[in-house]
Coordinates of C-alpha atoms in Angstrom, one line a residue:
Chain I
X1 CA 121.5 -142.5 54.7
X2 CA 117.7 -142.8 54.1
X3 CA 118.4 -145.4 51.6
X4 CA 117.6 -148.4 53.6
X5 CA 114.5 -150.4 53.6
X6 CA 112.2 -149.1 55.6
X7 CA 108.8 -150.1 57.1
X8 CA 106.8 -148.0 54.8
X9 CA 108.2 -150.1 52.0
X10 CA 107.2 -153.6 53.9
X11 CA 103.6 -152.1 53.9
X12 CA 103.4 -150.9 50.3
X13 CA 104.8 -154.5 49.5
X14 CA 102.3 -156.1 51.3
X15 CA 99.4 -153.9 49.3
X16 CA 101.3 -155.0 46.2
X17 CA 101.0 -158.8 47.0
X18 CA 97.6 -158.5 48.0
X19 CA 96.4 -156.6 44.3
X20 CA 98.4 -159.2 43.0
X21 CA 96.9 -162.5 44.4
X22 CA 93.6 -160.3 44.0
X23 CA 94.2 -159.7 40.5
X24 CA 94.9 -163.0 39.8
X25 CA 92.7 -165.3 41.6
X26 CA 90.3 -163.9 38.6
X27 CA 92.7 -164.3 36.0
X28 CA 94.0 -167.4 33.7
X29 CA 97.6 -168.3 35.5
X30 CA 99.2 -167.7 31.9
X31 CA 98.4 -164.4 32.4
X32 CA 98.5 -163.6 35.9
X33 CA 100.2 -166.3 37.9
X34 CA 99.2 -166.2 41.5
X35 CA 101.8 -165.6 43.8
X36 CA 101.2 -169.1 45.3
X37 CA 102.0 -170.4 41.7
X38 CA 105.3 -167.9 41.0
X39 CA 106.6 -169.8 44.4
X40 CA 105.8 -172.8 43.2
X41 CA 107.7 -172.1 40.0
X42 CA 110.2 -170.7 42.0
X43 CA 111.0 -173.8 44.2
X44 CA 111.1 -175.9 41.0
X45 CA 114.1 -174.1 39.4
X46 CA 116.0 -173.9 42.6
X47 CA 115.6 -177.7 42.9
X48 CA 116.6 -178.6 39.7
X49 CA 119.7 -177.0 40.0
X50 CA 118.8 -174.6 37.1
X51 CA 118.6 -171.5 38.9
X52 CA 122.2 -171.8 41.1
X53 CA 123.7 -172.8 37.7
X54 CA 122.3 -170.3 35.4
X55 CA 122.5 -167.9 38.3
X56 CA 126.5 -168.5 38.5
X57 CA 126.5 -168.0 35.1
X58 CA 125.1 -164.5 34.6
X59 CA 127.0 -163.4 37.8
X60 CA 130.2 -164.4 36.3
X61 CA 129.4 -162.5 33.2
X62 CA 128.5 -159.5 34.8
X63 CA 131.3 -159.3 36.8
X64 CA 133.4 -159.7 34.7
X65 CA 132.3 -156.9 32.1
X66 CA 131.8 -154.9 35.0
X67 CA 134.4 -155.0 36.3
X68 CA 135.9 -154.0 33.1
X69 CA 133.9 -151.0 32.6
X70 CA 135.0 -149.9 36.0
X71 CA 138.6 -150.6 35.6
X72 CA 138.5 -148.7 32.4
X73 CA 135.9 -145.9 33.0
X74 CA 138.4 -144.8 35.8
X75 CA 140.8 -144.8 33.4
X76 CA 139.0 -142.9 30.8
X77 CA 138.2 -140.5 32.9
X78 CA 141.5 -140.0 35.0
X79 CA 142.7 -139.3 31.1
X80 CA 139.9 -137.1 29.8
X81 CA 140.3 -134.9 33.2
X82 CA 143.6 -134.9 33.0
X83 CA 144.7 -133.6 29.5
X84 CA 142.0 -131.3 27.7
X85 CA 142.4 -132.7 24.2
X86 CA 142.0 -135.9 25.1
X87 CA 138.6 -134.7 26.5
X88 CA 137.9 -132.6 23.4
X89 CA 138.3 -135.4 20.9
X90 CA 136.4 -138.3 23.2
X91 CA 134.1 -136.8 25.3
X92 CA 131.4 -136.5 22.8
X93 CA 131.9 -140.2 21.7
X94 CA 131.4 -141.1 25.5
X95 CA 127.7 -139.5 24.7
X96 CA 127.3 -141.2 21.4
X97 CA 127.8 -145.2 23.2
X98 CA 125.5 -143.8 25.8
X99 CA 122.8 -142.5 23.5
X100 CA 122.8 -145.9 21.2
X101 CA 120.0 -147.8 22.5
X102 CA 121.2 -151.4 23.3
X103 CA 119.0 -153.2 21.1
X104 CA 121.8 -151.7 18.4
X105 CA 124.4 -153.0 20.7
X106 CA 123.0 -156.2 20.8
X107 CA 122.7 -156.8 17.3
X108 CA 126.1 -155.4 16.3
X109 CA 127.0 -158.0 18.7
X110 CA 125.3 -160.8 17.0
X111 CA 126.4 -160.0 13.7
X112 CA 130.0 -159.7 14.8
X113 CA 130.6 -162.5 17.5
X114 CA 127.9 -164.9 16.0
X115 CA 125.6 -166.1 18.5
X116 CA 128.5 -166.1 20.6
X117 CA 127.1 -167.0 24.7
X118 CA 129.5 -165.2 26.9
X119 CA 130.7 -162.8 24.5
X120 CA 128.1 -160.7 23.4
X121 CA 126.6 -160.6 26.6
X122 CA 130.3 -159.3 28.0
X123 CA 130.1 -156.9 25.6
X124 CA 126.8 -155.6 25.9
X125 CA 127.0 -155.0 29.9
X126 CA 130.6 -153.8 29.2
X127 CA 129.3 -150.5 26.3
X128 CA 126.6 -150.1 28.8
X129 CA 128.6 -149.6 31.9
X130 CA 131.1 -148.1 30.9
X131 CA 129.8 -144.3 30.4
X132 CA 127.8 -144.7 33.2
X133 CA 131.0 -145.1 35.3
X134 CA 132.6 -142.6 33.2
X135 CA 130.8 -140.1 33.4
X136 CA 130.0 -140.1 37.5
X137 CA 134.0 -140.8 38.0
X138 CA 134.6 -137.5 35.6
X139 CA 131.8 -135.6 37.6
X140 CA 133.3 -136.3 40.9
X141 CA 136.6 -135.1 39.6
X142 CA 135.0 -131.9 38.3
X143 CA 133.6 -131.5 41.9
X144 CA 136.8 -131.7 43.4
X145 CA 137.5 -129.2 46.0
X146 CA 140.5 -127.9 44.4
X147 CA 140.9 -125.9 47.2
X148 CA 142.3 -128.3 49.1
X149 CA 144.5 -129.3 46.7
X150 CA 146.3 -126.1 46.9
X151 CA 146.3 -126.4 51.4
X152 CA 148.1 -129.2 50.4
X153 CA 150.9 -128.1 48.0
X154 CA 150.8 -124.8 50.6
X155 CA 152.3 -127.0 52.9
X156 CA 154.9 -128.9 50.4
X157 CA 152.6 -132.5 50.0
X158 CA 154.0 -134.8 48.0
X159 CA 152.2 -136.0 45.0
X160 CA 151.6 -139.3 46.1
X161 CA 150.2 -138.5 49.3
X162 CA 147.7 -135.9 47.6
X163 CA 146.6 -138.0 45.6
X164 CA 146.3 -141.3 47.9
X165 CA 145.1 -138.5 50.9
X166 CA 143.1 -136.1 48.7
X167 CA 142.1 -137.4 45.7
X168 CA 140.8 -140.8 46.6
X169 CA 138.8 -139.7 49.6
X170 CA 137.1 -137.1 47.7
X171 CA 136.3 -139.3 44.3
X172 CA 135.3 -142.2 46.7
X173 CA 131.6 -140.7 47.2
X174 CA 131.2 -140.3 43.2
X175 CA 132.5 -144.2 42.9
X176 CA 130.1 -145.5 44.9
X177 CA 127.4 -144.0 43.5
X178 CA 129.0 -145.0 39.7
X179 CA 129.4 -148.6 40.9
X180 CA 125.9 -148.4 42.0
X181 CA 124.1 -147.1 39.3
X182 CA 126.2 -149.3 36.6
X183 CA 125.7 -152.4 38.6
X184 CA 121.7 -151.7 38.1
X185 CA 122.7 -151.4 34.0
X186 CA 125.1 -154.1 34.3
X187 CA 122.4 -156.5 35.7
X188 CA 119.8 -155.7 33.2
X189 CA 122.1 -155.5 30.2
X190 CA 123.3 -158.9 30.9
X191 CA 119.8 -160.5 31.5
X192 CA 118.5 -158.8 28.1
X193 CA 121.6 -160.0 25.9
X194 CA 121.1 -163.6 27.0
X195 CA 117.3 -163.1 26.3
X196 CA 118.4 -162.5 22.6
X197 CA 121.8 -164.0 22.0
X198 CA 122.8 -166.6 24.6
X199 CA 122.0 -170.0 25.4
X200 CA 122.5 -170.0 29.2
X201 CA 121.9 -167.9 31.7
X202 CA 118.7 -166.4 33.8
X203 CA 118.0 -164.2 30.6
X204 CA 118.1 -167.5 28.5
X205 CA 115.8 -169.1 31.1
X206 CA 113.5 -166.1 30.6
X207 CA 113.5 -166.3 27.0
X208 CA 112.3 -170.1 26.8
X209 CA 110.4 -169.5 30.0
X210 CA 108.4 -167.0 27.7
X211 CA 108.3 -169.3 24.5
X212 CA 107.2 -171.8 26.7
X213 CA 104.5 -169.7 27.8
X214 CA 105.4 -170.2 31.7
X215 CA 104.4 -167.0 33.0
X216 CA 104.8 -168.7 36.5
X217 CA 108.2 -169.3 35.5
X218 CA 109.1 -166.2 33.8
X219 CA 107.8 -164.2 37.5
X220 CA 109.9 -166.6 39.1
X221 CA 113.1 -165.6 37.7
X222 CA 111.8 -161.9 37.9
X223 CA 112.0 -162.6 41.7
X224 CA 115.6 -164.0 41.5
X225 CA 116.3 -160.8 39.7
X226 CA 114.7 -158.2 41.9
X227 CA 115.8 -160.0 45.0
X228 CA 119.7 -160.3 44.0
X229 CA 119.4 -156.3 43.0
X230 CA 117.9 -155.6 46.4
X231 CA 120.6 -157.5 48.1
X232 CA 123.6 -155.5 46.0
X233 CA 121.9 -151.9 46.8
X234 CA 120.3 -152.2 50.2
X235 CA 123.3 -154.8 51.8
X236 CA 126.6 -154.7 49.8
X237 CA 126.6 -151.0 48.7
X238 CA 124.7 -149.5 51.1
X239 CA 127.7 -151.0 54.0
X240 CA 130.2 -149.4 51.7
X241 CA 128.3 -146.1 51.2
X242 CA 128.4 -145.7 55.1
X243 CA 131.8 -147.0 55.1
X244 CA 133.1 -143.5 52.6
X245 CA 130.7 -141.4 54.1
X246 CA 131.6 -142.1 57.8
X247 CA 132.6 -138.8 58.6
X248 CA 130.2 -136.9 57.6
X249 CA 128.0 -135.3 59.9
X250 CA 123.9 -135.8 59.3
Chain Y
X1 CA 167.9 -114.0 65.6
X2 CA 169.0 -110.7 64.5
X3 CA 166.0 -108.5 63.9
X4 CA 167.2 -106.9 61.1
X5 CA 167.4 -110.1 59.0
X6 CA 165.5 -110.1 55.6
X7 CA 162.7 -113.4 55.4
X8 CA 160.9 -112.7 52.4
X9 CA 161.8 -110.0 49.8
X10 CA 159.8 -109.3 46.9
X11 CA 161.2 -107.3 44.0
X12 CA 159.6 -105.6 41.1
X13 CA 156.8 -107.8 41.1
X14 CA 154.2 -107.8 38.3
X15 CA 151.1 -109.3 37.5
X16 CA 147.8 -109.9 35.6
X17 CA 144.8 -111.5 35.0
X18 CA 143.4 -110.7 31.2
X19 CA 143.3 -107.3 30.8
X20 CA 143.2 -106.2 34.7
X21 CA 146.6 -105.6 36.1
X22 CA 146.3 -106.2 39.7
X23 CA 150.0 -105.8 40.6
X24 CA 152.5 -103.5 38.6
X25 CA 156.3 -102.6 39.9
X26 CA 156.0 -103.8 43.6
X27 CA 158.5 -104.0 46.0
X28 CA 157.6 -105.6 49.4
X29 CA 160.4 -106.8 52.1
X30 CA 160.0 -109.0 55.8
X31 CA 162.4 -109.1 58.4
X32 CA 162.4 -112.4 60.3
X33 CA 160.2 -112.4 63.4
X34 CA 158.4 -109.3 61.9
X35 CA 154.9 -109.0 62.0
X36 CA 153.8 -107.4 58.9
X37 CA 150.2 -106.6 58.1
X38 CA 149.0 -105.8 54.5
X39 CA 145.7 -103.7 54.6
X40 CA 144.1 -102.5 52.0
X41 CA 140.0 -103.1 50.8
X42 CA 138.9 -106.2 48.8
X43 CA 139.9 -106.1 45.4
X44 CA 143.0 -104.5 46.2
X45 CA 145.6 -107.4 45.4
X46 CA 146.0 -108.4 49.0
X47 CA 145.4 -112.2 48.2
X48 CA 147.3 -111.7 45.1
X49 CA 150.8 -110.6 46.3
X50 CA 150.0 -113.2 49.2
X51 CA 149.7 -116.2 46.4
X52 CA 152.6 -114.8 44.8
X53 CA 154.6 -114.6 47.7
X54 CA 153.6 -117.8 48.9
X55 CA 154.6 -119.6 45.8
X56 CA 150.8 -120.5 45.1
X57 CA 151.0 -118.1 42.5
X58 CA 153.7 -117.4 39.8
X59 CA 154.0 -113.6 39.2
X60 CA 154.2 -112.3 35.2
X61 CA 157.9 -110.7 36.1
X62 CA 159.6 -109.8 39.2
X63 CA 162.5 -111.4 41.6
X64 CA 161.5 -113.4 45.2
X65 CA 164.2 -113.8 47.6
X66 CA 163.9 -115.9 50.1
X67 CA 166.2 -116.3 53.7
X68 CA 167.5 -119.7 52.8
X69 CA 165.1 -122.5 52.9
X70 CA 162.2 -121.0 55.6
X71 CA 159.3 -123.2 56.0
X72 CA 156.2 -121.7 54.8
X73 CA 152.6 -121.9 56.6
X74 CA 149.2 -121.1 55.2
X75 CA 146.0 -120.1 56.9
X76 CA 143.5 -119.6 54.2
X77 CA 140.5 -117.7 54.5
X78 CA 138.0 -119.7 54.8
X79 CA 139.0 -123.1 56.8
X80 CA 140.5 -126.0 54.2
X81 CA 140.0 -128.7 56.5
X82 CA 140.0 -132.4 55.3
X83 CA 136.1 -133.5 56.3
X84 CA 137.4 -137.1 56.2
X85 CA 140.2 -136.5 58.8
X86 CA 139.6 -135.6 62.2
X87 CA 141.0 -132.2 63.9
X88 CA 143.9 -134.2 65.0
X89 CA 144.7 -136.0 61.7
X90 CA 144.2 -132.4 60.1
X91 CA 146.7 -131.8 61.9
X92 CA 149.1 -135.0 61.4
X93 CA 148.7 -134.9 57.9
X94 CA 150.5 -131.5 57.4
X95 CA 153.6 -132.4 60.2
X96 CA 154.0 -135.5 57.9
X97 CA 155.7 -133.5 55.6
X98 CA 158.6 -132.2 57.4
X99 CA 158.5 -135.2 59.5
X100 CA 156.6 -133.9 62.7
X101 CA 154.1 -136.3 62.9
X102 CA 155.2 -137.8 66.3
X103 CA 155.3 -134.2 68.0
X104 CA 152.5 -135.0 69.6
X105 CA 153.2 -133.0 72.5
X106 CA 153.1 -129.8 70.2
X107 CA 149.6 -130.5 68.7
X108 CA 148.4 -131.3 72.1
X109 CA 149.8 -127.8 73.2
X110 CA 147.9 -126.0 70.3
X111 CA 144.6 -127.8 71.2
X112 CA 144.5 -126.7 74.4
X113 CA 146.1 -122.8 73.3
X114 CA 142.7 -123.3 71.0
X115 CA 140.7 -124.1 73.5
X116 CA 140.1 -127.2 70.8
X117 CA 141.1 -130.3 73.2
X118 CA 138.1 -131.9 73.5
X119 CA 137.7 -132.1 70.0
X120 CA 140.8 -133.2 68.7
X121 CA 138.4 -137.0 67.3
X122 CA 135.9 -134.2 65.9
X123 CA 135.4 -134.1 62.4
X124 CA 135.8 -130.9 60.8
X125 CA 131.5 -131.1 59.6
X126 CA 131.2 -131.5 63.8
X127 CA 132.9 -128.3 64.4
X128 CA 131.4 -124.9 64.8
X129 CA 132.5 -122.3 62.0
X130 CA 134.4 -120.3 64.8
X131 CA 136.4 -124.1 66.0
X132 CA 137.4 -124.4 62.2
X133 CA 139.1 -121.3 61.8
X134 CA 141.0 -121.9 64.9
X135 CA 142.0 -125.5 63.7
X136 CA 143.0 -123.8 60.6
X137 CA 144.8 -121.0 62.6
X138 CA 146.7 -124.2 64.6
X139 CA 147.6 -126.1 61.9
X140 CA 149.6 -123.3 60.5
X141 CA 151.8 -123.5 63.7
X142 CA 152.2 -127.3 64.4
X143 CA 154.5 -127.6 61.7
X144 CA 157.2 -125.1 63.2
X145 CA 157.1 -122.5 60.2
X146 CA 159.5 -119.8 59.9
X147 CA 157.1 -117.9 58.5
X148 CA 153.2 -118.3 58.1
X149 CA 151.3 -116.3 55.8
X150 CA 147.2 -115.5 57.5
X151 CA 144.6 -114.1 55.1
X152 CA 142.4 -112.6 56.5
X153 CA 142.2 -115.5 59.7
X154 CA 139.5 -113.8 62.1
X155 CA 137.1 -112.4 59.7
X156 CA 133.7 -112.9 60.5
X157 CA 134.7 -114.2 63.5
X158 CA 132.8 -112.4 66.4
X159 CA 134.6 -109.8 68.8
X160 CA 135.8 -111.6 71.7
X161 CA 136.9 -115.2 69.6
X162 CA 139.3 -112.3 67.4
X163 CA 141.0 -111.1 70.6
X164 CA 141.5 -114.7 71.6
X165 CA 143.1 -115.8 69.0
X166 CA 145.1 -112.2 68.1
X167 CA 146.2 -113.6 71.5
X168 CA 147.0 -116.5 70.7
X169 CA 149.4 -115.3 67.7
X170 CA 150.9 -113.1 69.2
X171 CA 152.0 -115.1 72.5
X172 CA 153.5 -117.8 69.9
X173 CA 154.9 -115.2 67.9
X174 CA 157.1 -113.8 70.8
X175 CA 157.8 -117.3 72.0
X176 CA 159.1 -118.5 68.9
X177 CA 159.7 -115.3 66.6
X178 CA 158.1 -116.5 64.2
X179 CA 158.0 -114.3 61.2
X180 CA 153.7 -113.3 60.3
X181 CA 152.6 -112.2 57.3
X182 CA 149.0 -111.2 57.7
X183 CA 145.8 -109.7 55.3
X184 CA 143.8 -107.2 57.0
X185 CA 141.1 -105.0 56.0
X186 CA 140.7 -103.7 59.9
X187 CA 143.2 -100.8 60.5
X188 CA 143.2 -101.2 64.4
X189 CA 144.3 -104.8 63.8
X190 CA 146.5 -104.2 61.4
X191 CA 148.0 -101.0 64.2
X192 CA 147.7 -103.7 67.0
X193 CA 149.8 -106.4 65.5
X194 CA 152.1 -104.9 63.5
X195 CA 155.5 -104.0 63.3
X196 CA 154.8 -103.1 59.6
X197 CA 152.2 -102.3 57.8
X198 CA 152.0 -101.9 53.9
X199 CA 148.7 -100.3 52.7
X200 CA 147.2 -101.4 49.3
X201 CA 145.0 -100.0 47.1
X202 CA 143.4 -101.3 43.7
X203 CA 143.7 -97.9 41.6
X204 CA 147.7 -97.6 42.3
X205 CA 148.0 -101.3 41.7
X206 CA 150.0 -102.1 44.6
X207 CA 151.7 -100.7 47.8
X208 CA 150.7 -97.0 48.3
X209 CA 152.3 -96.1 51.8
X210 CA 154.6 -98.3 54.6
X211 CA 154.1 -98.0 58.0
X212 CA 156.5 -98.7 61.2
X213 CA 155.6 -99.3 64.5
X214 CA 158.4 -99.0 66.9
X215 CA 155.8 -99.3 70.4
X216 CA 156.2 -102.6 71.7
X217 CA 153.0 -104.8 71.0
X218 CA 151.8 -105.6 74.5
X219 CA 151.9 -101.8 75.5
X220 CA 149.9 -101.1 72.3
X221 CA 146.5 -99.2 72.7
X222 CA 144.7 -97.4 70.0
X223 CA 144.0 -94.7 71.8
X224 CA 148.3 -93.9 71.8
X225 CA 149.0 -90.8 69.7
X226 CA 151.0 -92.4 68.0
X227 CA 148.5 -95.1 66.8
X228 CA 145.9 -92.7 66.5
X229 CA 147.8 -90.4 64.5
X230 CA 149.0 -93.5 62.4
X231 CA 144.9 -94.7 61.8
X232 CA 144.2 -91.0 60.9
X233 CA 146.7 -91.1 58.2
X234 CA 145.3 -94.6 57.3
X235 CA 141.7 -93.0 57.4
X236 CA 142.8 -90.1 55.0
X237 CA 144.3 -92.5 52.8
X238 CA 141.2 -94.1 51.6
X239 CA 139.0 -91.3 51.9
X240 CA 140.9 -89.9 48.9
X241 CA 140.0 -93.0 47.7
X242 CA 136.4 -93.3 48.3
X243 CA 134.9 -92.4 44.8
X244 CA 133.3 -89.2 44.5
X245 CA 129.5 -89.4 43.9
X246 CA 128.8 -85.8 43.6
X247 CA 127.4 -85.9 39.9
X248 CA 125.2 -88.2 40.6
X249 CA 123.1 -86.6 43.2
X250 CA 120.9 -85.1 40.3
X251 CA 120.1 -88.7 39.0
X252 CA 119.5 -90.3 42.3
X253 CA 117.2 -87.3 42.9
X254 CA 115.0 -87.8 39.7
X255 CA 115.2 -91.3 40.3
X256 CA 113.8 -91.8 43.4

């Protein structure tokens, strides 16, 4: 796993805070807030209580249309691997909700929930997910070493032991990486429907932070972003990517 | 154990894949605690008639008869190991099924027959290419099979690890009688090992010529007339089958 952070990355951080208190020592803060500022911005939310509670809520709402998406993406694609015509007829509209930009999503959304705050969000972060998760679960299932499949019926396995001993083990890989890659969609879908069509959560507090014209706010809920993204990939996943990969030999 | 017992008989067996029949009208038979070798060169059905007769494979017609209920093993070709089980769980994880799993006695036995018991925590990715094959080899055997089927189990393995583990099959076949059913392409193997050897060849679509070998295994050399006049016939066997490249000597002349 070269996946952790790394030194390198402490010492391109640091060049990146110094062109940015550089760049904006020169520049108006409504532009370029410096970084002194973005903290200062920063510590105001978290004492107001704003950013735990708007926080809370745009966890909540990703988790819960994430975890939807993963529930049914397995599904989906247990099914679409499993019986061919099911794949035939769905698998192209699997690439059709993945190739519809979100912005389409988002307004479908409006127009049919209203400006409806946990709801459109859900479902924006759900349509998102959900091929993503899809279409790495299928992948791993394609990948299958079928091979050992066949070891296994060879030596009269039964069919819940293949597929609790076999199966799982060998798909676990491919769900990591899904559940990685549609967290990082899940995280930004739900941040950009509450910019448009919510009246709570972080994206909300971006969109009047913006309004407002509070840059300093608006980098400081950037921050809160980035930072709870880092700590899902380099902490959480990355533990549970070593966990399914234990025995392998690198 | 009477020798002359019948373990796996198959009957008439055809089979196809598109348009390329691989199998047509064969008869095979096993006697229980036989050694039987089939020999023949790749493309020949070997693997074929060995799915088939494994029950990995469903033939297009024919009749399988089995001696009751025997316990099948399989030693594949290339090693199919579980990478997230270690050599000993590899091994568990097959004795589960016929409820072995706390014979740990027997797999400890098989590790050391190996020469694999210092790597029974090893994962199979921590094992040489050579330490796989033989934890494939010993997984076969730790369920107590009546009969295990080995394709092809010590290719590209080097000189001296083949006469290990030819060895090693043989001293647990005459310990146990357990009936082997082994793929060969290596005529003094197959004349080593077996009691019976059934040659194959792709262009008669099956079994072209059964061999016995009455000499007792341990006195075995290939040097024996007997053997030698055996891996003569063997040789002249699939030098009628080599194909003849005559006419094109003018073309490989203006060619080059």
């Amino acid at each position: 796993m070269k996946n952790s952070i790394i030194k390198p990355f402490w010492i391109l951080l640091f060049f990146i805070f110094l062109i940015w208190e550089r760049s904006a020592a020169g520049l108006n803060s409504l532009i370029l807030p410096s970084i002194g500022e973005s903290y200062q911005a920063l510590k105001e939310i978290a004492l107001s209580g704003i950013l735990l509670e708007s926080f809370i809520i745009t966890l909540r709402r990703t988790l819960i249309a994430y975890g939807l998406a993963v529930i049914l993406g397995i599904i989906t694609a247990l099914l679409l691997y499993r019986f061919k015509f099911l794949q035939r007829t769905f698998r192209p509209l699997i690439t059709v909700i993945q190739a519809t930009p979100p912005v389409v999503w988002v307004s479908l959304a409006v127009v049919w929930f209203g400006v409806a705050d946990d709801l459109t969000p859900i479902f924006l972060i759900f349509i998102v997910s959900l091929p993503v998760i899809f279409v790495n679960i299928f992948q791993g299932l394609e990948d299958m070493n079928v091979e050992l499949v066949e070891m296994a019926q060879a030596y009269s396995t039964p069919r819940y032991r293949i597929l609790k001993e076999i199966y799982l083990p060998s798909l676990l890989p491919a769900l990591v990486s899904a559940l990685s890659i549609a967290f990082a969609f899940a995280w930004k879908s739900s941040v950009f429907a509450e910019f448009i069509a919510s009246s709570s959560g972080i994206g909300y507090q971006l969109s009047r932070a913006n309004s407002m014209m509070a840059t300093d706010r608006l980098f400081a809920w950037t921050i809160v972003l980035i930072l709870f993204m880092l700590f899902v990939e380099y902490y959480l996943l990355e533990k549970l990517k070593k966990h399914v990969s234990r025995w392998k030999n690198d | 154990m009477t020798k002359e017992q019948i373990m796996l008989k198959l009957k008439n067996i055809n089979k196809s894949f598109q348009d390329l029949t691989v199998l047509k009208n064969l008869d095979l038979e096993i006697n229980q605690g036989e050694i039987c070798c089939l020999l023949g060169p790749s493309g020949s059905g070997k693997t074929t008639l060995f799915r088939i007769a494994a029950g990995l494979e469903k033939a297009d017609s024919g009749e399988i008869t089995k001696n009751s209920d025997p316990r099948f093993a399989y030693v594949f070709q290339s090693p199919r190991l579980l990478p997230w089980k270690n050599a000993e769980e590899n091994l568990i994880f097959v004795q589960k099924n016929y409820g072995l799993e706390s014979e740990k006695s027997l797999r400890d036995l098989l590790f050391r027959l190996a020469k694999l018991e210092n790597f029974k925590t090893a994962y199979p990715d921590e094992l040489s290419g050579g330490m796989q094959q033989r934890l494939e080899l010993i997984r076969a055997f730790a369920v107590k099979p009546d009969l295990v089927f080995l394709d092809e189990p010590f290719k590209s393995l080097d000189m001296k690890t083949r006469m290990n583990l030819r060895k090693l099959i043989t001293v647990i076949q005459a310990e146990t009688g357990i009936t082997l059913f082994l793929i060969t392409h290596d005529p003094e193997e197959a004349l080593l090992l077996a009691d019976r050897i059934y040659i194959m060849a792709a262009e008669k679509q099956g079994i072209i010529k059964e061999i016995k070998i009455e000499k007792a295994r341990e006195k075995r050399k290939i040097s024996d007339p007997e053997l030698y006049q055996h891996l003569e016939n063997i040789m002249d066997i699939f030098s009628d089958l080599v194909s003849d490249l005559e006419d094109a000597g003018d073309e490989i002349k203006r060619l080059f």
